[in-house]
XYZ file of C-alpha atoms in Angstrom:
699
model
C 36.240 -7.994 -21.921
C 34.200 -8.109 -25.075
C 32.073 -5.116 -25.979
C 29.540 -7.127 -27.961
C 26.742 -9.120 -26.276
C 27.074 -12.848 -26.685
C 23.987 -14.280 -28.323
C 23.344 -17.547 -30.070
C 22.914 -17.538 -33.841
C 19.150 -17.533 -34.470
C 19.578 -18.295 -38.180
C 21.206 -21.682 -37.799
C 18.084 -23.544 -38.938
C 17.280 -21.242 -41.882
C 17.725 -22.045 -45.569
C 21.076 -21.201 -47.080
C 19.804 -18.384 -49.289
C 17.958 -16.876 -46.369
C 20.826 -17.324 -43.925
C 23.262 -15.317 -46.012
C 20.979 -12.275 -46.159
C 21.857 -9.988 -43.233
C 18.630 -8.021 -43.542
C 16.492 -11.093 -42.938
C 18.286 -12.244 -39.784
C 16.353 -12.211 -36.528
C 17.597 -9.540 -34.152
C 16.406 -9.008 -30.605
C 16.102 -5.288 -29.856
C 17.935 -3.974 -26.805
C 17.170 -1.041 -24.495
C 16.940 2.289 -26.274
C 19.994 3.721 -24.554
C 22.056 1.028 -26.332
C 20.113 1.035 -29.600
C 22.792 2.982 -31.419
C 25.390 0.428 -30.381
C 23.532 -2.837 -30.933
C 20.470 -2.075 -33.063
C 21.139 -0.370 -36.399
C 18.271 1.390 -38.076
C 16.147 -0.882 -40.234
C 16.249 -0.159 -43.922
C 13.439 -0.631 -46.413
C 13.052 -4.307 -47.259
C 12.906 -5.082 -50.945
C 10.259 -7.317 -52.461
C 12.511 -10.391 -52.744
C 13.677 -10.128 -49.157
C 10.127 -9.560 -47.959
C 9.065 -12.721 -49.807
C 11.819 -14.624 -47.995
C 10.619 -13.270 -44.665
C 7.033 -14.237 -45.441
C 8.112 -17.733 -46.439
C 10.006 -18.131 -43.183
C 7.729 -16.328 -40.689
C 4.348 -15.813 -42.384
C 2.567 -12.634 -43.465
C 1.531 -11.314 -40.047
C 4.857 -11.816 -38.322
C 6.688 -10.365 -41.333
C 4.514 -7.249 -41.101
C 5.684 -6.636 -37.537
C 9.302 -7.659 -38.180
C 9.593 -5.149 -41.021
C 8.713 -2.385 -38.512
C 11.318 -3.273 -35.934
C 12.173 0.291 -34.966
C 8.558 1.049 -34.046
C 8.448 -1.712 -31.441
C 11.844 -1.286 -29.773
C 10.186 -0.019 -26.597
C 7.817 -2.997 -26.532
C 10.736 -5.411 -26.891
C 12.545 -3.667 -24.048
C 9.476 -4.127 -21.840
C 9.165 -7.778 -22.849
C 12.792 -8.312 -21.854
C 12.367 -6.486 -18.536
C 9.170 -8.397 -17.783
C 10.999 -11.720 -18.386
C 8.234 -12.878 -20.731
C 10.730 -14.626 -23.021
C 9.258 -13.543 -26.380
C 10.306 -11.313 -29.228
C 7.989 -8.461 -30.148
C 6.890 -9.974 -33.466
C 5.848 -13.273 -31.867
C 4.069 -11.435 -29.054
C 2.200 -9.081 -31.391
C 1.238 -11.923 -33.707
C -0.351 -13.818 -30.839
C -1.966 -10.604 -29.634
C -3.531 -10.108 -33.044
C -4.992 -13.620 -33.087
C -6.335 -13.204 -29.561
C -7.900 -9.890 -30.589
C -9.573 -11.452 -33.607
C -10.937 -14.281 -31.463
C -12.188 -11.739 -28.937
C -13.800 -9.719 -31.736
C -15.583 -12.868 -32.894
C -16.900 -13.403 -29.377
C -18.004 -9.758 -29.271
C -19.848 -10.190 -32.567
C -21.666 -13.266 -31.239
C -22.608 -11.378 -28.077
C -23.916 -8.570 -30.289
C -26.058 -11.043 -32.228
C -27.445 -12.476 -28.983
C -28.267 -9.034 -27.573
C -29.836 -8.026 -30.903
C -32.034 -11.128 -30.837
C -33.198 -10.211 -27.336
C -33.892 -6.625 -28.440
C -35.871 -7.881 -31.426
C -37.936 -10.227 -29.238
C -38.726 -7.467 -26.731
C -39.511 -4.842 -29.366
C -36.630 -2.520 -28.604
C -35.706 -2.077 -32.274
C -39.325 -1.409 -33.218
C -39.553 1.475 -30.788
C -36.392 3.205 -31.994
C -36.847 6.672 -33.448
C -34.427 9.062 -35.105
C -33.088 11.977 -33.014
C -34.388 14.260 -35.759
C -37.198 13.822 -38.265
C -35.894 14.266 -41.825
C -38.505 14.732 -44.497
C -39.487 11.588 -46.335
C -39.972 13.662 -49.473
C -36.495 15.235 -49.202
C -33.303 14.252 -51.005
C -32.660 11.464 -48.491
C -36.195 10.159 -48.470
C -35.212 6.767 -49.889
C -32.569 6.325 -47.203
C -35.041 7.289 -44.482
C -37.603 4.802 -45.749
C -34.981 2.054 -46.058
C -33.701 2.596 -42.499
C -37.229 2.769 -41.128
C -38.147 -0.503 -42.838
C -34.980 -2.347 -41.708
C -34.505 -1.189 -38.134
C -33.818 -4.654 -36.800
C -31.246 -5.595 -39.443
C -29.384 -2.294 -39.222
C -29.512 -2.298 -35.431
C -28.186 -5.847 -35.342
C -25.337 -4.961 -37.696
C -24.357 -1.815 -35.799
C -24.507 -3.511 -32.397
C -22.575 -6.601 -33.535
C -19.868 -4.613 -35.293
C -19.559 -2.216 -32.349
C -19.209 -4.989 -29.784
C -16.799 -6.894 -32.007
C -14.626 -3.795 -32.373
C -14.865 -3.040 -28.651
C -13.909 -6.570 -27.580
C -11.075 -6.714 -30.090
C -9.716 -3.291 -29.144
C -9.829 -4.072 -25.423
C -7.953 -7.343 -25.987
C -5.346 -5.702 -28.221
C -4.559 -2.794 -25.908
C -4.678 -4.966 -22.793
C -2.140 -7.364 -24.268
C -0.055 -4.541 -25.717
C 0.305 -2.708 -22.402
C 0.440 -5.808 -20.210
C 4.272 -5.984 -20.328
C 4.502 -2.389 -19.091
C 2.305 -3.325 -16.116
C 4.519 -6.300 -15.294
C 7.590 -4.079 -15.602
C 6.095 -1.554 -13.187
C 5.295 -4.275 -10.638
C 8.810 -5.696 -10.917
C 10.328 -2.231 -10.590
C 8.489 -1.557 -7.322
C 9.401 -4.961 -5.914
C 13.079 -4.505 -6.787
C 13.224 -1.019 -5.267
C 11.730 -2.283 -1.999
C 13.766 -5.470 -1.591
C 17.114 -4.292 -2.989
C 18.368 -2.734 0.284
C 17.632 -5.968 2.152
C 19.266 -8.053 -0.569
C 22.408 -5.897 -0.400
C 22.634 -6.500 3.353
C 22.248 -10.210 2.676
C 25.082 -10.107 0.128
C 27.225 -8.030 2.470
C 26.746 -10.481 5.331
C 27.714 -13.449 3.155
C 30.740 -11.641 1.742
C 31.793 -10.491 5.202
C 31.573 -14.093 6.353
C 34.185 -15.112 3.765
C 32.078 -16.283 0.829
C 33.522 -15.483 -2.609
C 31.660 -13.043 -4.841
C 30.432 -15.527 -7.442
C 28.995 -17.769 -4.732
C 27.322 -14.728 -3.171
C 25.593 -14.056 -6.470
C 24.504 -17.687 -6.728
C 23.125 -17.700 -3.181
C 21.248 -14.463 -3.846
C 19.757 -15.942 -7.001
C 18.323 -18.792 -4.892
C 16.390 -16.500 -2.517
C 13.234 -15.959 -4.559
C 10.961 -16.505 -1.569
C 12.794 -13.814 0.399
C 14.025 -11.202 -2.062
C 11.600 -11.718 -4.929
C 12.475 -9.934 -8.152
C 15.986 -9.051 -6.986
C 16.696 -12.770 -6.851
C 15.300 -13.088 -10.376
C 17.676 -10.387 -11.609
C 20.698 -12.227 -10.231
C 19.280 -15.510 -11.468
C 19.575 -14.152 -15.013
C 23.224 -13.339 -14.293
C 23.894 -16.887 -13.137
C 22.078 -18.393 -16.145
C 23.938 -16.074 -18.491
C 27.224 -17.434 -17.158
C 26.278 -21.104 -16.778
C 24.063 -21.653 -19.811
C 25.259 -19.123 -22.389
C 28.954 -19.052 -21.538
C 29.178 -15.318 -20.838
C 31.858 -13.979 -18.561
C 30.802 -12.318 -15.305
C 31.293 -8.773 -16.606
C 29.125 -9.382 -19.656
C 26.428 -11.111 -17.591
C 26.287 -8.233 -15.099
C 26.208 -5.690 -17.914
C 23.371 -7.545 -19.621
C 21.452 -7.596 -16.331
C 22.133 -3.882 -15.944
C 20.708 -3.203 -19.403
C 17.676 -5.395 -18.790
C 16.575 -4.396 -15.277
C 13.511 -2.110 -14.994
C 14.737 -0.507 -11.756
C 16.935 2.585 -11.785
C 18.237 1.671 -8.322
C 19.234 -1.794 -9.497
C 20.824 -0.335 -12.610
C 22.909 2.079 -10.542
C 23.895 -0.711 -8.149
C 25.076 -2.922 -11.007
C 26.924 0.028 -12.584
C 28.796 0.596 -9.328
C 29.457 -3.139 -9.031
C 30.955 -3.289 -12.522
C 33.156 -0.294 -11.756
C 34.300 -1.902 -8.514
C 35.113 -5.215 -10.199
C 36.879 -3.500 -13.091
C 39.075 -1.501 -10.697
C 39.813 -4.507 -8.476
C 38.113 -3.053 -5.396
C 37.154 -4.782 -2.174
C 33.802 -6.523 -2.662
C 32.936 -6.595 1.047
C 33.719 -2.925 1.547
C 31.723 -2.049 -1.570
C 28.669 -3.944 -0.322
C 28.973 -2.320 3.101
C 28.962 1.120 1.510
C 25.996 0.236 -0.690
C 24.053 -1.077 2.323
C 24.640 2.167 4.236
C 23.749 4.272 1.187
C 20.442 2.514 0.632
C 19.632 2.685 4.346
C 20.129 6.468 4.327
C 18.057 6.724 1.175
C 15.243 4.794 2.865
C 15.219 7.344 5.715
C 14.989 10.285 3.308
C 12.285 8.659 1.223
C 10.237 7.855 4.314
C 10.384 11.480 5.452
C 9.033 12.565 2.084
C 6.352 9.889 2.241
C 5.233 11.039 5.697
C 4.802 14.550 4.363
C 2.595 13.119 1.621
C 0.476 11.280 4.196
C 0.115 14.463 6.201
C -1.245 16.168 3.094
C -3.628 13.252 2.509
C -5.009 13.528 6.057
C -5.788 17.188 5.380
C -7.412 16.227 2.079
C -9.586 13.758 3.992
C -10.841 16.470 6.337
C -11.730 18.734 3.434
C -13.087 16.099 1.070
C -14.924 13.769 3.464
C -15.949 16.052 6.340
C -16.217 19.664 5.212
C -17.466 19.022 1.668
C -20.296 16.560 2.573
C -21.452 18.803 5.400
C -21.447 21.795 3.088
C -23.583 19.985 0.524
C -25.970 18.614 3.144
C -26.570 22.020 4.723
C -26.894 23.700 1.339
C -29.391 21.148 0.062
C -31.434 21.471 3.262
C -31.645 25.214 2.796
C -32.663 24.739 -0.811
C -35.415 22.364 0.350
C -36.890 25.041 2.569
C -36.914 27.374 -0.428
C -39.007 25.012 -2.477
C -36.347 23.006 -4.363
C -36.410 19.212 -4.615
C -33.071 17.988 -3.229
C -33.700 14.436 -2.040
C -32.402 12.895 -5.263
C -29.155 14.825 -4.923
C -28.759 13.701 -1.295
C -29.390 10.094 -2.331
C -26.636 10.417 -4.941
C -24.175 11.922 -2.457
C -24.824 9.459 0.382
C -25.133 6.186 -1.507
C -22.904 6.736 -4.552
C -20.467 9.634 -4.353
C -19.380 9.228 -0.710
C -18.659 5.436 -0.816
C -17.036 5.655 -4.237
C -14.844 8.572 -3.137
C -13.681 6.630 -0.083
C -12.813 3.594 -2.192
C -10.829 5.772 -4.585
C -9.084 7.460 -1.647
C -8.020 4.080 -0.256
C -6.720 3.114 -3.712
C -4.785 6.395 -3.856
C -3.144 5.703 -0.487
C -2.308 2.148 -1.587
C -0.730 3.426 -4.799
C 1.378 6.013 -2.985
C 2.366 3.513 -0.273
C 3.307 0.704 -2.662
C 6.989 1.731 -3.028
C 7.327 1.646 0.785
C 5.439 -1.590 1.401
C 7.648 -4.374 2.667
C 7.059 -7.659 0.820
C 5.612 -10.547 2.790
C 8.548 -12.961 2.803
C 7.250 -16.476 3.213
C 9.064 -19.683 3.957
C 6.957 -22.759 4.467
C 7.292 -24.585 7.721
C 9.112 -27.922 7.740
C 10.600 -27.190 4.361
C 13.271 -29.586 3.266
C 14.054 -33.034 2.031
C 12.251 -34.686 4.893
C 9.024 -33.147 3.608
C 9.349 -34.752 0.180
C 6.576 -36.996 -1.081
C 7.284 -40.668 -0.329
C 8.288 -42.856 -3.225
C 6.509 -45.935 -4.514
C 8.615 -48.282 -2.420
C 7.535 -46.483 0.742
C 3.862 -46.694 -0.225
C 4.178 -50.464 -0.635
C 5.550 -50.851 2.874
C 2.821 -52.435 5.066
C 3.630 -50.010 7.882
C 3.081 -46.901 5.748
C -0.709 -46.886 6.178
C -0.304 -47.135 9.942
C 2.128 -44.221 9.800
C -0.377 -42.134 7.838
C -3.119 -42.846 10.380
C -0.858 -41.870 13.260
C 0.175 -38.637 11.540
C -3.433 -37.758 10.709
C -4.413 -38.406 14.332
C -1.606 -36.131 15.554
C -2.742 -33.327 13.272
C -6.336 -33.670 14.463
C -5.250 -33.553 18.100
C -3.097 -30.525 17.345
C -6.071 -28.778 15.758
C -8.350 -29.633 18.677
C -5.759 -28.494 21.200
C -5.419 -25.105 19.494
C -8.451 -24.580 17.207
C -7.739 -20.877 16.582
C -4.164 -21.445 15.436
C -5.043 -21.159 11.760
C -6.867 -17.886 12.459
C -3.786 -16.451 14.122
C -1.651 -17.434 11.155
C -4.159 -16.197 8.579
C -6.945 -13.958 9.974
C -8.849 -14.013 6.664
C -9.799 -17.628 7.396
C -12.331 -16.261 9.897
C -14.468 -15.205 6.938
C -15.145 -18.873 6.174
C -17.241 -19.021 9.350
C -18.342 -15.439 9.990
C -19.769 -14.663 6.544
C -22.310 -17.556 6.593
C -23.209 -16.714 10.204
C -23.705 -13.048 9.340
C -25.837 -13.966 6.320
C -27.967 -16.295 8.438
C -28.445 -13.719 11.195
C -29.282 -11.011 8.658
C -31.809 -13.262 6.937
C -33.427 -14.175 10.256
C -33.710 -10.536 11.335
C -35.097 -9.494 7.947
C -37.754 -12.202 8.190
C -38.668 -11.535 11.817
C -38.965 -7.770 11.227
C -40.864 -8.287 7.938
C -38.591 -5.828 6.182
C -39.732 -4.299 2.908
C -37.701 -1.998 0.635
C -39.594 1.021 1.977
C -38.525 0.159 5.539
C -34.890 1.002 4.767
C -35.975 4.657 4.876
C -39.087 4.615 7.061
C -37.545 2.391 9.778
C -33.948 3.357 9.058
C -32.499 2.888 12.546
C -34.099 -0.466 13.311
C -33.502 -1.950 9.875
C -30.005 -0.446 9.568
C -28.874 -1.912 12.871
C -30.404 -5.323 12.170
C -29.381 -5.790 8.549
C -26.164 -3.759 8.327
C -24.573 -3.138 11.719
C -25.090 -6.587 13.272
C -23.714 -8.547 10.262
C -20.814 -6.086 10.005
C -19.931 -6.620 13.677
C -20.145 -10.406 13.292
C -17.710 -10.322 10.374
C -15.391 -7.525 11.493
C -14.806 -8.345 15.168
C -13.145 -11.785 14.723
C -11.192 -10.573 11.700
C -9.947 -7.471 13.519
C -9.180 -9.438 16.691
C -6.993 -12.065 15.038
C -5.381 -9.496 12.751
C -4.357 -7.409 15.749
C -3.064 -10.498 17.563
C -0.981 -11.409 14.514
C 0.383 -7.885 14.145
C 1.108 -7.682 17.868
C 3.118 -10.886 17.664
C 5.054 -9.553 14.677
C 5.796 -6.274 16.472
C 6.961 -8.178 19.532
C 9.330 -10.303 17.472
C 10.632 -7.298 15.526
C 11.245 -5.368 18.734
C 13.143 -8.144 20.529
C 15.045 -9.430 17.500
C 17.943 -6.873 17.398
C 18.862 -7.392 21.063
C 18.555 -11.143 20.624
C 20.988 -11.064 17.721
C 23.426 -8.939 19.718
C 23.382 -11.487 22.541
C 23.900 -14.336 20.090
C 26.800 -12.473 18.469
C 28.484 -11.873 21.851
C 27.963 -15.481 22.885
C 29.390 -16.789 19.606
C 32.392 -14.463 19.873
C 33.115 -15.843 23.361
C 33.224 -19.358 21.940
C 29.687 -20.624 22.487
C 28.054 -22.554 19.676
C 24.841 -21.369 18.071
C 22.713 -23.909 19.963
C 24.319 -22.889 23.280
C 23.726 -19.233 22.464
C 20.100 -19.936 21.637
C 19.678 -21.752 24.927
C 21.187 -18.753 26.746
C 18.879 -16.301 24.991
C 15.724 -18.393 25.468
C 16.389 -18.612 29.235
C 16.692 -14.828 29.520
C 13.723 -13.885 27.330
C 9.998 -14.495 27.548
C 7.145 -14.615 25.101
C 6.767 -16.050 21.629
C 10.325 -15.396 20.487
C 11.844 -17.190 23.476
C 9.660 -20.246 22.910
C 10.526 -20.370 19.219
C 14.264 -19.970 19.860
C 14.098 -22.883 22.265
C 12.525 -24.975 19.491
C 15.377 -23.977 17.186
C 17.914 -25.048 19.790
C 16.172 -28.405 20.149
C 16.021 -28.853 16.365
C 19.757 -28.212 16.097
C 20.666 -30.618 18.917
C 18.314 -33.373 17.836
C 18.587 -33.084 14.053
C 22.005 -31.427 13.645
C 20.650 -29.325 10.757
C 21.189 -25.658 11.571
C 19.990 -24.351 8.227
C 16.738 -26.310 8.288
C 16.061 -25.306 11.899
C 16.434 -21.606 11.058
C 14.249 -21.835 7.959
C 11.588 -23.689 9.942
C 11.616 -20.850 12.502
C 11.005 -18.321 9.727
C 8.246 -20.501 8.288
C 6.428 -20.770 11.620
C 6.433 -17.070 12.532
C 6.187 -15.460 9.057
C 7.710 -12.149 10.219
C 9.551 -10.367 7.371
C 12.461 -9.135 9.506
C 12.920 -12.571 11.068
C 12.659 -14.312 7.698
C 15.457 -12.187 6.246
C 17.568 -12.763 9.360
C 17.070 -16.537 9.308
C 17.929 -16.642 5.617
C 21.187 -14.764 6.231
C 22.123 -16.982 9.177
C 21.189 -20.165 7.306
C 23.560 -19.257 4.477
C 26.161 -17.833 6.854
C 26.545 -21.139 8.640
C 27.714 -22.606 5.318
C 30.407 -20.018 4.669
C 32.073 -19.204 7.995
C 32.658 -20.423 11.506
C 32.835 -16.849 12.821
C 29.091 -16.472 12.919
C 29.294 -13.446 15.234
C 30.339 -11.245 12.299
C 27.178 -12.053 10.383
C 25.081 -11.776 13.543
C 26.433 -8.282 14.231
C 25.680 -7.081 10.705
C 22.184 -8.535 10.818
C 21.495 -7.071 14.262
C 22.479 -3.560 13.168
C 20.386 -3.718 10.002
C 17.382 -5.116 11.874
C 17.669 -2.403 14.528
C 17.788 0.346 11.909
C 14.763 -1.080 10.123
C 12.834 -1.401 13.387
C 13.590 2.208 14.298
C 12.417 3.278 10.885
C 9.117 1.439 11.285
C 8.662 2.681 14.864
C 9.237 6.314 13.898
C 6.780 5.979 11.058
C 4.088 4.498 13.300
C 4.588 7.172 15.947
C 4.274 10.013 13.470
C 1.290 8.469 11.748
C -0.642 8.212 15.003
C -1.143 11.973 14.826
C -2.686 11.638 11.358
C -5.003 8.912 12.622
C -6.158 11.210 15.411
C -6.885 13.948 12.881
C -8.941 11.607 10.708
C -10.988 10.279 13.628
C -11.582 13.788 14.951
C -12.840 14.678 11.495
C -15.429 11.912 11.735
C -16.493 13.067 15.201
C -17.026 16.572 13.829
C -19.119 15.137 11.000
C -21.193 13.080 13.437
C -21.734 16.055 15.736
C -22.902 18.308 12.910
C -25.222 15.621 11.528
C -26.739 15.129 14.981
C -27.266 18.872 15.351
C -28.937 19.030 11.955
C -31.119 16.046 12.768
C -32.162 16.871 16.319
C -31.724 20.580 16.937
C -32.325 21.967 13.457
C -34.528 19.681 11.374
C -36.673 18.494 14.280
C -37.102 21.969 15.729
C -38.139 23.461 12.396
C -40.764 20.777 11.910
C -42.171 21.470 15.357
C -42.207 25.241 14.858
C -43.676 25.207 11.373
C -46.522 22.953 12.418
C -48.410 21.553 9.484
C -45.600 21.060 6.992
C -47.818 19.133 4.643
C -49.946 22.239 3.897
C -46.810 24.331 3.303
C -45.409 21.634 1.034
C -48.646 21.594 -0.963
C -48.431 25.389 -1.271
C -44.931 25.015 -2.766
C -43.192 26.972 0.022
C -41.069 24.022 1.178
C -40.472 20.495 -0.060
C -40.033 18.970 3.402
C -43.259 17.257 4.374
C -43.914 15.052 7.362
C -42.863 11.957 5.400
C -39.679 13.463 3.990
C -38.413 14.356 7.471
C -37.984 10.639 8.163
C -36.189 10.218 4.844
C -33.737 12.988 5.716
C -33.045 11.377 9.104
C -32.511 8.010 7.406
C -30.015 9.616 5.029
C -28.197 11.216 7.952
C -27.957 7.881 9.794
C -26.778 5.970 6.742
C -24.201 8.632 5.865
C -22.817 8.469 9.418
C -22.492 4.666 9.174
C -20.708 4.921 5.818
C -18.408 7.574 7.241
C -17.663 5.410 10.292
C -16.614 2.399 8.227
C -14.690 4.482 5.702
C -12.891 6.549 8.340
C -11.671 3.418 10.102
C -10.451 1.814 6.889
C -8.650 4.990 5.819
C -7.033 5.277 9.264
C -5.687 1.746 8.887
C -4.295 2.524 5.438
C -2.587 5.657 6.740
C -0.960 4.040 9.770
C -0.172 0.494 8.660
C -1.066 0.419 4.947
C -3.684 -2.219 5.727
C -7.470 -1.951 5.690
C -7.610 -4.724 8.296
C -5.650 -2.564 10.725
C -8.449 -0.001 10.450
C -11.249 -2.420 11.305
C -10.851 -1.765 15.040
C -11.486 1.929 14.413
C -14.453 1.146 12.167
C -16.028 -1.098 14.818
C -15.685 1.571 17.503
C -17.004 4.382 15.290
C -19.967 2.298 14.081
C -20.861 1.439 17.687
C -20.619 5.130 18.632
C -22.880 6.090 15.722
C -25.493 3.515 16.717
C -25.470 4.714 20.330
C -25.728 8.402 19.404
C -28.638 7.919 17.006
C -30.263 5.499 19.453
C -30.603 8.240 22.054
C -32.118 10.771 19.590
């Protein structure tokens, strides 16, 4: 096995005098932990050699190439991001993009300056201090005062040009690191499933190289893991590397520590002549145990976040509201601070909290594996000869008619498959209803505070219900179907494995299972059995099943079985492996959901506490004080309190609006905690908003 990476000679097309100079050869930097082995330190380039570089690559690219050591990390990120560029080419393009962006920024500055000049903004500018005109800088002061517009235009244009250019430069410079981070998370999540896939194929009798090739073809199922193995296959097929070198190159290039360790262990196993199947089985068990430990740690983090929610979104707002009320009675003006808390700080804090949960949950989020229904050669676009056939137009009309009848027979099918499609209809309806109510109630901006309940219900609550109810309904139906399939899938696979071991074919086993099950899974398995008997294409039938249901666990299972049917006749071995892995994953998800229900209860109870305290402040405290004090307007004029008869309604409007914001935010956060989905929290938001409207309606 060679210790040096096999790379093509990049200097083949260079001039002879340039080609013989080792210091002017193009070198692609490698990861820093192999820099000492493959990337010697760059020496100072003499004037003649620098002239050769400039002649070959230009001034800008030569500038970056002569500083190779400075950009080793950038090159490593470019390699890991699979962007296919060397650092000098990438930075050269980044520089040109930055200059173009700076030019745009300068033009924007000129346009804004022209608008300022037309509106008199420059004329009204004054210095923050008033230096003496007769002082040592008197001439400068007079010059600036006489040329405000020109100086302002220059400063604004140069500032915007620099800002636009800097943003473009740093965005492009750090973009590879963002791509690397995304790929790292995707690899860490899908690697355990990919290892099970490889183990099942190897256990079924497929040789190791073919296993790698099959894994490289599973981009739709295993994402970036498939891309990593695709580079291994290309390294062998296109660049002539041996398998050891290709795996080592992939190990050096991968952004994931888990993938790097897996490839290290694989190289050790291959070098020692170990059993590939046994190695993959051990790796599958190791990653499964690691997933359990990591989930336990993640649940502890979510428990801490639920406590943070109680403190940050229940206790803290109540503390500020009560404190500001007391300050109002002592003569301080606090309405502006309450406006800031209710309409800016509270919504923004909830958005940031949801982003925080999403960021922490990203390493544990299962990718949405998608396989398109009816995928295969029969779905290819007809050729020109088919289009010329006189019967083709009749065929197209018949197929269009069948699709229309299918849509009319089940008009909500597309909503069940993709709940977000409901927004196409509900958003215009909500906008129309809101516009009608605003017109009929003759709403003015002042009414949002003076008639807070009526206007809030008509223009906020009703449109929200129109949009949220269908979306939440179809989302829950979709998730319920997925949970049903995930729950029944392990037992179904066990039955299929037993039936196959007893000598039944896959279609006979599917018929047996479909007759003993009920629900969506049974109906779909019966379709698979019919597809196999009528079309005799097991692989296509399984992939079509995955495409119709779009359940991640089922998609992975169908992919394994589809490839397993190619490699072995003893399908029960692969079915048993898949059943055990699916059962373990289902238990993991079930345990997580059960434990997170307690956190959801805590969050909702926190909202109920907030609502109760707000109601007490509104009805029993604020209202009672107004009644006892009597003429609050005279006291307000005397400066004893700042709560007048008009401001009482404003405080009540703020209380109602804050409760509505809390209701929506609490539901969304509950959904993120339990299912890492804001749509899963819509059902809680709908219920809490309805409760808020009812409570304030009886006040």
